[in-house]
């Protein structure tokens, strides 16, 4: 339990200045992940999950973003590192894949060129035929049929699922310790999604890498993750194990989200559970708890909710951390039975 | 099923030429987007159509809404043949059949106010509602859960869910009988999806609407549909009521599709026994002869590769009699 | 073999070019270009032939005798029906053409585009004399404006929102809205007349007098380049910014590539391909005659020839210059399409 985590993110905040004002994309976010584990970061659009993920590789466009906090990878602070150091990490120790496999590959170069390029950046001096052999092996590993023939084809000659396999092959060519996957299957059909998730799990079993999986899909989380951080309005509102999230959610937002998904999964006809209203604008976050305006539990009796931002705290008799003023009373009485 | 047939498609075929490069060249092949479908929508009901990308479901939606003309086959609305209506008749038909689109960001003209967008079908049809246009538009806005005072706002001032409500209000403006909804919630966040689905059901109940509901998300379709057609490569492979389809799918493809959906229940997949299909959907240009799913099917025999199975009664112990399947070796058959 | 790993930016894939060169794509593209040219020539010819002016009456001055006009009409073939005139014209392009007969006959060798009575020259000779001037003008300003436009566009994109970007944006918005004749005259006035840095331009061919050539060309080059560069700056800036938001660019960065490599192989490759095609068309249009620039700086180019033919109602020259300009545009279109197919593998080639 007490081993040093592979990656720990501490009090990360990211702001973007835009013509309309300052966007508070990520606010005081902390989490960590150990080797061989999968951490899910769940949230809806505008929750800050993707910005959090790109911060780890310093991929947020530099001019307008300001980042504070620390991100420790094997004990070294990434946020303080210089460009050269970051480049050495990118693609070799920490790899990242993106949502849309159709646009993640450079359309002007063959897939082989792009995989070999990713390998040679971190293996200077390796001759090309040798790098090509490594690339072929990797393509075979991710399930591209007939790689010898297809390595010299261009991305547009592959289907969506095949392209995501090629993206994965490119990302994993240097056997990274950590893979950040930003909605890797959202753009894919369900049957292809199943193939890709299986592939990622298999490779993880072989090489023991850690995975941070960014997704909006609780089903994907349930199937692939060990731990989960639920994000809302740029903050983590609940951090727990997958099992506990799905049996005893401790934050009203997790509770509502799970309710909406469950009632869709289970239901015969009839009204679906919803969360009323819409997520807050990151330009104008509410002063207290950002979920307060949509929360069914908050009421006038809890003025704390509208004035003080709740801290993540351990919920008694669980292993869950929850950022909610109310969980001690009303919320804990709720169980999964109420979700159905 | 008792209620009367509202919209019916018979032997619908839609082929697109593929690879035309100039005025004088012949196409390299035909994309068989929809290839011989029979489909029935009953009054007040919802017909769900599911399938993966490239299965032809969106083409089917456009054919049924008569946005495009089928290559062959016929479409009937309340018994009237509307397959080849054009000109003024087509414009009149638009009053009965309306569409809702997937992307609430690109389906609304950003330079028009919400009031103008919702009133546009009325203006095109040169209809002046009793009591004037603005009250009617505001009534519609109220109906779909938008604040009628936001009449003069522009689409960018609304969230994704609210924009989809604008799209729904526009579709309702002419009091249509049928609404063809092409993936109306797939671009929305989960918590918003449920709001829109509830609204659609409420409207169906209040206004007696009939829906053709296209989706790739099986949970969404199960919730809203009275009958579900599963499509694969331009064909319907199974047609059944959701309860039967989801508990005991008859077609191997339906079974694989259902098992691939990740559920928000940890460790549930082990018990469900997931079937992971190999390979990709074949190209709809010159699709395989025989059963189109045969190449990826774990039950395929020689007959499957040679002879196309017709869509017929499921002959299943577990299914109601009116469910149909197109398979030589359906699941749970007696 | 696949392409080498360290291919330079915009390496031209020779193997791919050869593969494409043998395909139906190119054959068809060239075929259509020829068909289009035939149509353009017919259209141009008819357009001017149907004008209410009598071309024969324009062959001599005000106090012309009717007999001379009639004779000229026969000599130039204007007495024949239009389709025959057009046929003669087309045949002249390939076979040359002789006007009149006996002592007063004169011959315009192929490619003959007609005979100008105003200037007593074959049109092809006139164009042949003026074209080099236009070509020098076009080529020089084209090189300048591409360097300037693409360069500042990249700088502006890389410093988005900073002073470099805002300055560029200000300058280009002035640049695109200024008319050439105004800037040309302004430059001419300030540099030549007011500051007297340069003598008044007097064009000479570079082989005859390089000094005169350069002093005559430098101002038009700069004027044309600065004004055209403005829109290329914008195109480049927006293209680069758009490309930098592409997932594949982010993926390139996430691989650990150097910024320079990402810029070269990922961003610029994507951003500049559309610009190459537009540039090809603009260059072709310029070759057809930079009418205003040539007039302002009194360069004896094709643009000025065309203008003069309009004021003099010199129909054969007008038809000839229009046709030559059209040829450049049609050819450039075909070449640009082919280059696009080579540079972007997604373009279907069969």
mmCIF file of N, CA, C and O in Angstrom, chain B residues 236-299:
data_model
loop_
_atom_site.group_PDB
_atom_site.id
_atom_site.type_symbol
_atom_site.label_atom_id
_atom_site.label_comp_id
_atom_site.label_asym_id
_atom_site.label_seq_id
_atom_site.Cartn_x
_atom_site.Cartn_y
_atom_site.Cartn_z
ATOM 1 N N UNK B 236 -31.887 -5.861 -42.499
ATOM 2 C CA UNK B 236 -32.388 -6.090 -41.148
ATOM 3 C C UNK B 236 -32.093 -7.548 -40.801
ATOM 4 O O UNK B 236 -32.466 -8.452 -41.543
ATOM 5 N N UNK B 237 -31.358 -7.758 -39.710
ATOM 6 C CA UNK B 237 -31.071 -9.146 -39.331
ATOM 7 C C UNK B 237 -32.021 -9.652 -38.258
ATOM 8 O O UNK B 237 -32.202 -10.848 -38.097
ATOM 9 N N UNK B 238 -32.608 -8.706 -37.518
ATOM 10 C CA UNK B 238 -33.579 -9.129 -36.504
ATOM 11 C C UNK B 238 -34.553 -8.004 -36.229
ATOM 12 O O UNK B 238 -34.180 -6.838 -36.213
ATOM 13 N N UNK B 239 -35.804 -8.375 -36.040
ATOM 14 C CA UNK B 239 -36.843 -7.384 -35.764
ATOM 15 C C UNK B 239 -37.682 -7.941 -34.635
ATOM 16 O O UNK B 239 -38.297 -9.007 -34.784
ATOM 17 N N UNK B 240 -37.685 -7.268 -33.491
ATOM 18 C CA UNK B 240 -38.387 -7.838 -32.341
ATOM 19 C C UNK B 240 -38.749 -6.757 -31.359
ATOM 20 O O UNK B 240 -38.259 -5.633 -31.430
ATOM 21 N N UNK B 241 -39.616 -7.120 -30.403
ATOM 22 C CA UNK B 241 -39.892 -6.198 -29.316
ATOM 23 C C UNK B 241 -38.696 -6.194 -28.377
ATOM 24 O O UNK B 241 -38.029 -7.208 -28.211
ATOM 25 N N UNK B 242 -38.452 -5.042 -27.762
ATOM 26 C CA UNK B 242 -37.215 -4.928 -26.996
ATOM 27 C C UNK B 242 -37.089 -5.982 -25.883
ATOM 28 O O UNK B 242 -35.998 -6.507 -25.688
ATOM 29 N N UNK B 243 -38.153 -6.262 -25.189
ATOM 30 C CA UNK B 243 -38.030 -7.191 -24.069
ATOM 31 C C UNK B 243 -37.432 -8.511 -24.534
ATOM 32 O O UNK B 243 -36.469 -9.026 -23.955
ATOM 33 N N UNK B 244 -37.988 -9.050 -25.623
ATOM 34 C CA UNK B 244 -37.483 -10.313 -26.132
ATOM 35 C C UNK B 244 -36.096 -10.187 -26.716
ATOM 36 O O UNK B 244 -35.219 -11.022 -26.465
ATOM 37 N N UNK B 245 -35.884 -9.112 -27.470
ATOM 38 C CA UNK B 245 -34.591 -8.942 -28.135
ATOM 39 C C UNK B 245 -33.458 -8.874 -27.119
ATOM 40 O O UNK B 245 -32.417 -9.496 -27.288
ATOM 41 N N UNK B 246 -33.668 -8.114 -26.064
ATOM 42 C CA UNK B 246 -32.564 -7.872 -25.141
ATOM 43 C C UNK B 246 -32.336 -9.052 -24.206
ATOM 44 O O UNK B 246 -31.215 -9.303 -23.776
ATOM 45 N N UNK B 247 -33.399 -9.808 -23.896
ATOM 46 C CA UNK B 247 -33.176 -10.939 -23.006
ATOM 47 C C UNK B 247 -32.697 -12.156 -23.785
ATOM 48 O O UNK B 247 -31.853 -12.908 -23.298
ATOM 49 N N UNK B 248 -33.222 -12.354 -24.988
ATOM 50 C CA UNK B 248 -32.764 -13.516 -25.747
ATOM 51 C C UNK B 248 -32.692 -13.176 -27.226
ATOM 52 O O UNK B 248 -33.589 -13.490 -27.995
ATOM 53 N N UNK B 249 -31.612 -12.520 -27.628
ATOM 54 C CA UNK B 249 -31.453 -12.183 -29.035
ATOM 55 C C UNK B 249 -31.397 -13.454 -29.882
ATOM 56 O O UNK B 249 -30.817 -14.456 -29.464
ATOM 57 N N UNK B 250 -32.025 -13.415 -31.057
ATOM 58 C CA UNK B 250 -32.054 -14.613 -31.895
ATOM 59 C C UNK B 250 -30.916 -14.615 -32.900
ATOM 60 O O UNK B 250 -30.412 -15.670 -33.263
ATOM 61 N N UNK B 251 -30.506 -13.443 -33.367
ATOM 62 C CA UNK B 251 -29.441 -13.402 -34.365
ATOM 63 C C UNK B 251 -28.078 -13.305 -33.675
ATOM 64 O O UNK B 251 -27.929 -12.538 -32.723
ATOM 65 N N UNK B 252 -27.102 -14.064 -34.147
ATOM 66 C CA UNK B 252 -25.778 -14.003 -33.509
ATOM 67 C C UNK B 252 -25.209 -12.584 -33.462
ATOM 68 O O UNK B 252 -24.553 -12.225 -32.496
ATOM 69 N N UNK B 253 -25.494 -11.796 -34.516
ATOM 70 C CA UNK B 253 -24.967 -10.437 -34.490
ATOM 71 C C UNK B 253 -25.604 -9.627 -33.367
ATOM 72 O O UNK B 253 -24.918 -8.894 -32.648
ATOM 73 N N UNK B 254 -26.940 -9.756 -33.207
ATOM 74 C CA UNK B 254 -27.602 -9.044 -32.107
ATOM 75 C C UNK B 254 -26.986 -9.444 -30.783
ATOM 76 O O UNK B 254 -26.764 -8.624 -29.894
ATOM 77 N N UNK B 255 -26.708 -10.728 -30.661
ATOM 78 C CA UNK B 255 -26.164 -11.235 -29.407
ATOM 79 C C UNK B 255 -24.784 -10.617 -29.136
ATOM 80 O O UNK B 255 -24.507 -10.160 -28.022
ATOM 81 N N UNK B 256 -23.950 -10.583 -30.187
ATOM 82 C CA UNK B 256 -22.606 -10.021 -30.029
ATOM 83 C C UNK B 256 -22.677 -8.531 -29.710
ATOM 84 O O UNK B 256 -21.962 -8.022 -28.847
ATOM 85 N N UNK B 257 -23.581 -7.840 -30.404
ATOM 86 C CA UNK B 257 -23.736 -6.405 -30.209
ATOM 87 C C UNK B 257 -24.144 -6.111 -28.768
ATOM 88 O O UNK B 257 -23.584 -5.240 -28.096
ATOM 89 N N UNK B 258 -25.115 -6.873 -28.277
ATOM 90 C CA UNK B 258 -25.586 -6.673 -26.912
ATOM 91 C C UNK B 258 -24.491 -6.972 -25.908
ATOM 92 O O UNK B 258 -24.320 -6.254 -24.925
ATOM 93 N N UNK B 259 -23.749 -8.020 -26.156
ATOM 94 C CA UNK B 259 -22.746 -8.401 -25.170
ATOM 95 C C UNK B 259 -21.572 -7.431 -25.158
ATOM 96 O O UNK B 259 -20.817 -7.368 -24.208
ATOM 97 N N UNK B 260 -21.424 -6.652 -26.228
ATOM 98 C CA UNK B 260 -20.301 -5.724 -26.295
ATOM 99 C C UNK B 260 -20.543 -4.446 -25.512
ATOM 100 O O UNK B 260 -19.610 -3.725 -25.190
ATOM 101 N N UNK B 261 -21.804 -4.160 -25.198
ATOM 102 C CA UNK B 261 -22.104 -2.910 -24.498
ATOM 103 C C UNK B 261 -21.600 -3.000 -23.060
ATOM 104 O O UNK B 261 -21.983 -3.889 -22.323
ATOM 105 N N UNK B 262 -20.703 -2.108 -22.663
ATOM 106 C CA UNK B 262 -20.240 -2.173 -21.284
ATOM 107 C C UNK B 262 -21.303 -1.643 -20.334
ATOM 108 O O UNK B 262 -21.856 -0.573 -20.543
ATOM 109 N N UNK B 263 -21.615 -2.402 -19.323
ATOM 110 C CA UNK B 263 -22.638 -1.979 -18.377
ATOM 111 C C UNK B 263 -21.998 -1.348 -17.149
ATOM 112 O O UNK B 263 -20.864 -1.670 -16.803
ATOM 113 N N UNK B 264 -22.739 -0.457 -16.534
ATOM 114 C CA UNK B 264 -22.227 0.209 -15.347
ATOM 115 C C UNK B 264 -22.344 -0.706 -14.129
ATOM 116 O O UNK B 264 -22.899 -0.347 -13.105
ATOM 117 N N UNK B 265 -21.850 -1.923 -14.263
ATOM 118 C CA UNK B 265 -21.881 -2.908 -13.190
ATOM 119 C C UNK B 265 -20.521 -3.584 -13.187
ATOM 120 O O UNK B 265 -20.244 -4.392 -14.067
ATOM 121 N N UNK B 266 -19.653 -3.274 -12.226
ATOM 122 C CA UNK B 266 -18.335 -3.902 -12.257
ATOM 123 C C UNK B 266 -18.466 -5.419 -12.209
ATOM 124 O O UNK B 266 -19.370 -5.950 -11.575
ATOM 125 N N UNK B 267 -17.541 -6.089 -12.862
ATOM 126 C CA UNK B 267 -17.458 -7.555 -12.875
ATOM 127 C C UNK B 267 -18.654 -8.221 -13.553
ATOM 128 O O UNK B 267 -18.826 -9.406 -13.478
ATOM 129 N N UNK B 268 -19.504 -7.430 -14.171
ATOM 130 C CA UNK B 268 -20.689 -8.060 -14.748
ATOM 131 C C UNK B 268 -20.375 -8.800 -16.035
ATOM 132 O O UNK B 268 -21.014 -9.771 -16.388
ATOM 133 N N UNK B 269 -19.328 -8.333 -16.743
ATOM 134 C CA UNK B 269 -19.041 -8.960 -18.032
ATOM 135 C C UNK B 269 -18.682 -10.423 -17.910
ATOM 136 O O UNK B 269 -18.999 -11.218 -18.774
ATOM 137 N N UNK B 270 -17.998 -10.763 -16.809
ATOM 138 C CA UNK B 270 -17.590 -12.160 -16.665
ATOM 139 C C UNK B 270 -18.805 -13.058 -16.647
ATOM 140 O O UNK B 270 -18.803 -14.145 -17.190
ATOM 141 N N UNK B 271 -19.836 -12.549 -16.015
ATOM 142 C CA UNK B 271 -21.040 -13.368 -15.924
ATOM 143 C C UNK B 271 -21.827 -13.344 -17.225
ATOM 144 O O UNK B 271 -22.462 -14.312 -17.586
ATOM 145 N N UNK B 272 -21.726 -12.231 -17.952
ATOM 146 C CA UNK B 272 -22.511 -12.147 -19.178
ATOM 147 C C UNK B 272 -21.896 -12.969 -20.304
ATOM 148 O O UNK B 272 -22.581 -13.353 -21.234
ATOM 149 N N UNK B 273 -20.606 -13.209 -20.221
ATOM 150 C CA UNK B 273 -19.960 -13.947 -21.301
ATOM 151 C C UNK B 273 -19.891 -13.108 -22.549
ATOM 152 O O UNK B 273 -20.717 -13.205 -23.456
ATOM 153 N N UNK B 274 -18.886 -12.235 -22.633
ATOM 154 C CA UNK B 274 -18.797 -11.327 -23.768
ATOM 155 C C UNK B 274 -18.353 -12.049 -25.034
ATOM 156 O O UNK B 274 -17.484 -12.898 -25.023
ATOM 157 N N UNK B 275 -18.979 -11.686 -26.128
ATOM 158 C CA UNK B 275 -18.531 -12.172 -27.427
ATOM 159 C C UNK B 275 -17.818 -11.013 -28.106
ATOM 160 O O UNK B 275 -18.422 -9.970 -28.346
ATOM 161 N N UNK B 276 -16.525 -11.179 -28.348
ATOM 162 C CA UNK B 276 -15.809 -10.118 -29.056
ATOM 163 C C UNK B 276 -15.679 -10.538 -30.508
ATOM 164 O O UNK B 276 -15.045 -11.538 -30.835
ATOM 165 N N UNK B 277 -16.317 -9.775 -31.380
ATOM 166 C CA UNK B 277 -16.269 -10.098 -32.805
ATOM 167 C C UNK B 277 -14.888 -9.801 -33.353
ATOM 168 O O UNK B 277 -14.238 -8.846 -32.944
ATOM 169 N N UNK B 278 -14.451 -10.622 -34.280
ATOM 170 C CA UNK B 278 -13.153 -10.356 -34.899
ATOM 171 C C UNK B 278 -13.349 -9.532 -36.169
ATOM 172 O O UNK B 278 -14.393 -9.605 -36.813
ATOM 173 N N UNK B 279 -12.337 -8.799 -36.494
ATOM 174 C CA UNK B 279 -12.331 -8.082 -37.773
ATOM 175 C C UNK B 279 -13.303 -6.920 -37.807
ATOM 176 O O UNK B 279 -13.865 -6.517 -36.796
ATOM 177 N N UNK B 280 -13.453 -6.381 -39.001
ATOM 178 C CA UNK B 280 -14.296 -5.208 -39.198
ATOM 179 C C UNK B 280 -15.533 -5.571 -40.014
ATOM 180 O O UNK B 280 -15.582 -6.619 -40.647
ATOM 181 N N UNK B 281 -16.491 -4.638 -40.016
ATOM 182 C CA UNK B 281 -17.647 -4.788 -40.894
ATOM 183 C C UNK B 281 -17.154 -4.752 -42.340
ATOM 184 O O UNK B 281 -16.376 -3.870 -42.696
ATOM 185 N N UNK B 282 -17.559 -5.722 -43.179
ATOM 186 C CA UNK B 282 -17.097 -5.688 -44.574
ATOM 187 C C UNK B 282 -17.614 -4.450 -45.302
ATOM 188 O O UNK B 282 -18.551 -3.801 -44.851
ATOM 189 N N UNK B 283 -16.988 -4.140 -46.419
ATOM 190 C CA UNK B 283 -17.382 -2.961 -47.173
ATOM 191 C C UNK B 283 -18.768 -3.143 -47.793
ATOM 192 O O UNK B 283 -19.077 -4.206 -48.315
ATOM 193 N N UNK B 284 -19.609 -2.116 -47.715
ATOM 194 C CA UNK B 284 -20.930 -2.222 -48.343
ATOM 195 C C UNK B 284 -20.863 -2.133 -49.872
ATOM 196 O O UNK B 284 -21.894 -2.217 -50.530
ATOM 197 N N UNK B 285 -19.663 -1.925 -50.404
ATOM 198 C CA UNK B 285 -19.512 -2.009 -51.858
ATOM 199 C C UNK B 285 -19.300 -3.487 -52.171
ATOM 200 O O UNK B 285 -18.365 -4.102 -51.662
ATOM 201 N N UNK B 286 -20.141 -4.040 -52.995
ATOM 202 C CA UNK B 286 -20.079 -5.459 -53.323
ATOM 203 C C UNK B 286 -19.962 -6.346 -52.079
ATOM 204 O O UNK B 286 -18.943 -6.994 -51.851
ATOM 205 N N UNK B 287 -20.975 -6.337 -51.219
ATOM 206 C CA UNK B 287 -20.918 -7.134 -49.985
ATOM 207 C C UNK B 287 -20.916 -8.632 -50.303
ATOM 208 O O UNK B 287 -21.232 -9.027 -51.425
ATOM 209 N N UNK B 288 -20.544 -9.448 -49.300
ATOM 210 C CA UNK B 288 -20.453 -10.887 -49.552
ATOM 211 C C UNK B 288 -21.802 -11.488 -49.961
ATOM 212 O O UNK B 288 -22.853 -11.006 -49.547
ATOM 213 N N UNK B 289 -21.747 -12.534 -50.776
ATOM 214 C CA UNK B 289 -22.986 -13.257 -51.058
ATOM 215 C C UNK B 289 -23.283 -14.147 -49.858
ATOM 216 O O UNK B 289 -22.435 -14.332 -48.992
ATOM 217 N N UNK B 290 -24.484 -14.671 -49.812
ATOM 218 C CA UNK B 290 -24.871 -15.445 -48.636
ATOM 219 C C UNK B 290 -25.184 -14.499 -47.501
ATOM 220 O O UNK B 290 -25.504 -13.335 -47.709
ATOM 221 N N UNK B 291 -25.076 -15.005 -46.278
ATOM 222 C CA UNK B 291 -25.338 -14.157 -45.113
ATOM 223 C C UNK B 291 -24.211 -13.141 -44.986
ATOM 224 O O UNK B 291 -23.044 -13.485 -45.027
ATOM 225 N N UNK B 292 -24.578 -11.862 -44.821
ATOM 226 C CA UNK B 292 -23.554 -10.821 -44.793
ATOM 227 C C UNK B 292 -22.726 -10.856 -43.516
ATOM 228 O O UNK B 292 -21.662 -10.264 -43.446
ATOM 229 N N UNK B 293 -23.224 -11.547 -42.510
ATOM 230 C CA UNK B 293 -22.500 -11.606 -41.244
ATOM 231 C C UNK B 293 -21.614 -12.848 -41.167
ATOM 232 O O UNK B 293 -20.817 -13.003 -40.236
ATOM 233 N N UNK B 294 -21.741 -13.725 -42.159
ATOM 234 C CA UNK B 294 -21.104 -15.045 -42.060
ATOM 235 C C UNK B 294 -19.611 -14.972 -41.769
ATOM 236 O O UNK B 294 -19.077 -15.747 -40.969
ATOM 237 N N UNK B 295 -18.916 -14.004 -42.382
ATOM 238 C CA UNK B 295 -17.457 -13.954 -42.230
ATOM 239 C C UNK B 295 -17.022 -13.727 -40.787
ATOM 240 O O UNK B 295 -15.914 -14.085 -40.408
ATOM 241 N N UNK B 296 -17.893 -13.117 -39.977
ATOM 242 C CA UNK B 296 -17.503 -12.826 -38.594
ATOM 243 C C UNK B 296 -18.272 -13.685 -37.596
ATOM 244 O O UNK B 296 -18.165 -13.498 -36.391
ATOM 245 N N UNK B 297 -19.064 -14.621 -38.112
ATOM 246 C CA UNK B 297 -19.978 -15.363 -37.240
ATOM 247 C C UNK B 297 -19.319 -16.658 -36.772
ATOM 248 O O UNK B 297 -18.702 -17.373 -37.558
ATOM 249 N N UNK B 298 -19.453 -16.945 -35.480
ATOM 250 C CA UNK B 298 -18.857 -18.161 -34.925
ATOM 251 C C UNK B 298 -19.696 -19.407 -35.199
ATOM 252 O O UNK B 298 -19.272 -20.506 -34.944
ATOM 253 N N UNK B 299 -20.898 -19.202 -35.741
ATOM 254 C CA UNK B 299 -21.754 -20.353 -36.003
ATOM 255 C C UNK B 299 -21.869 -20.676 -37.490
ATOM 256 O O UNK B 299 -22.599 -21.566 -37.885
#
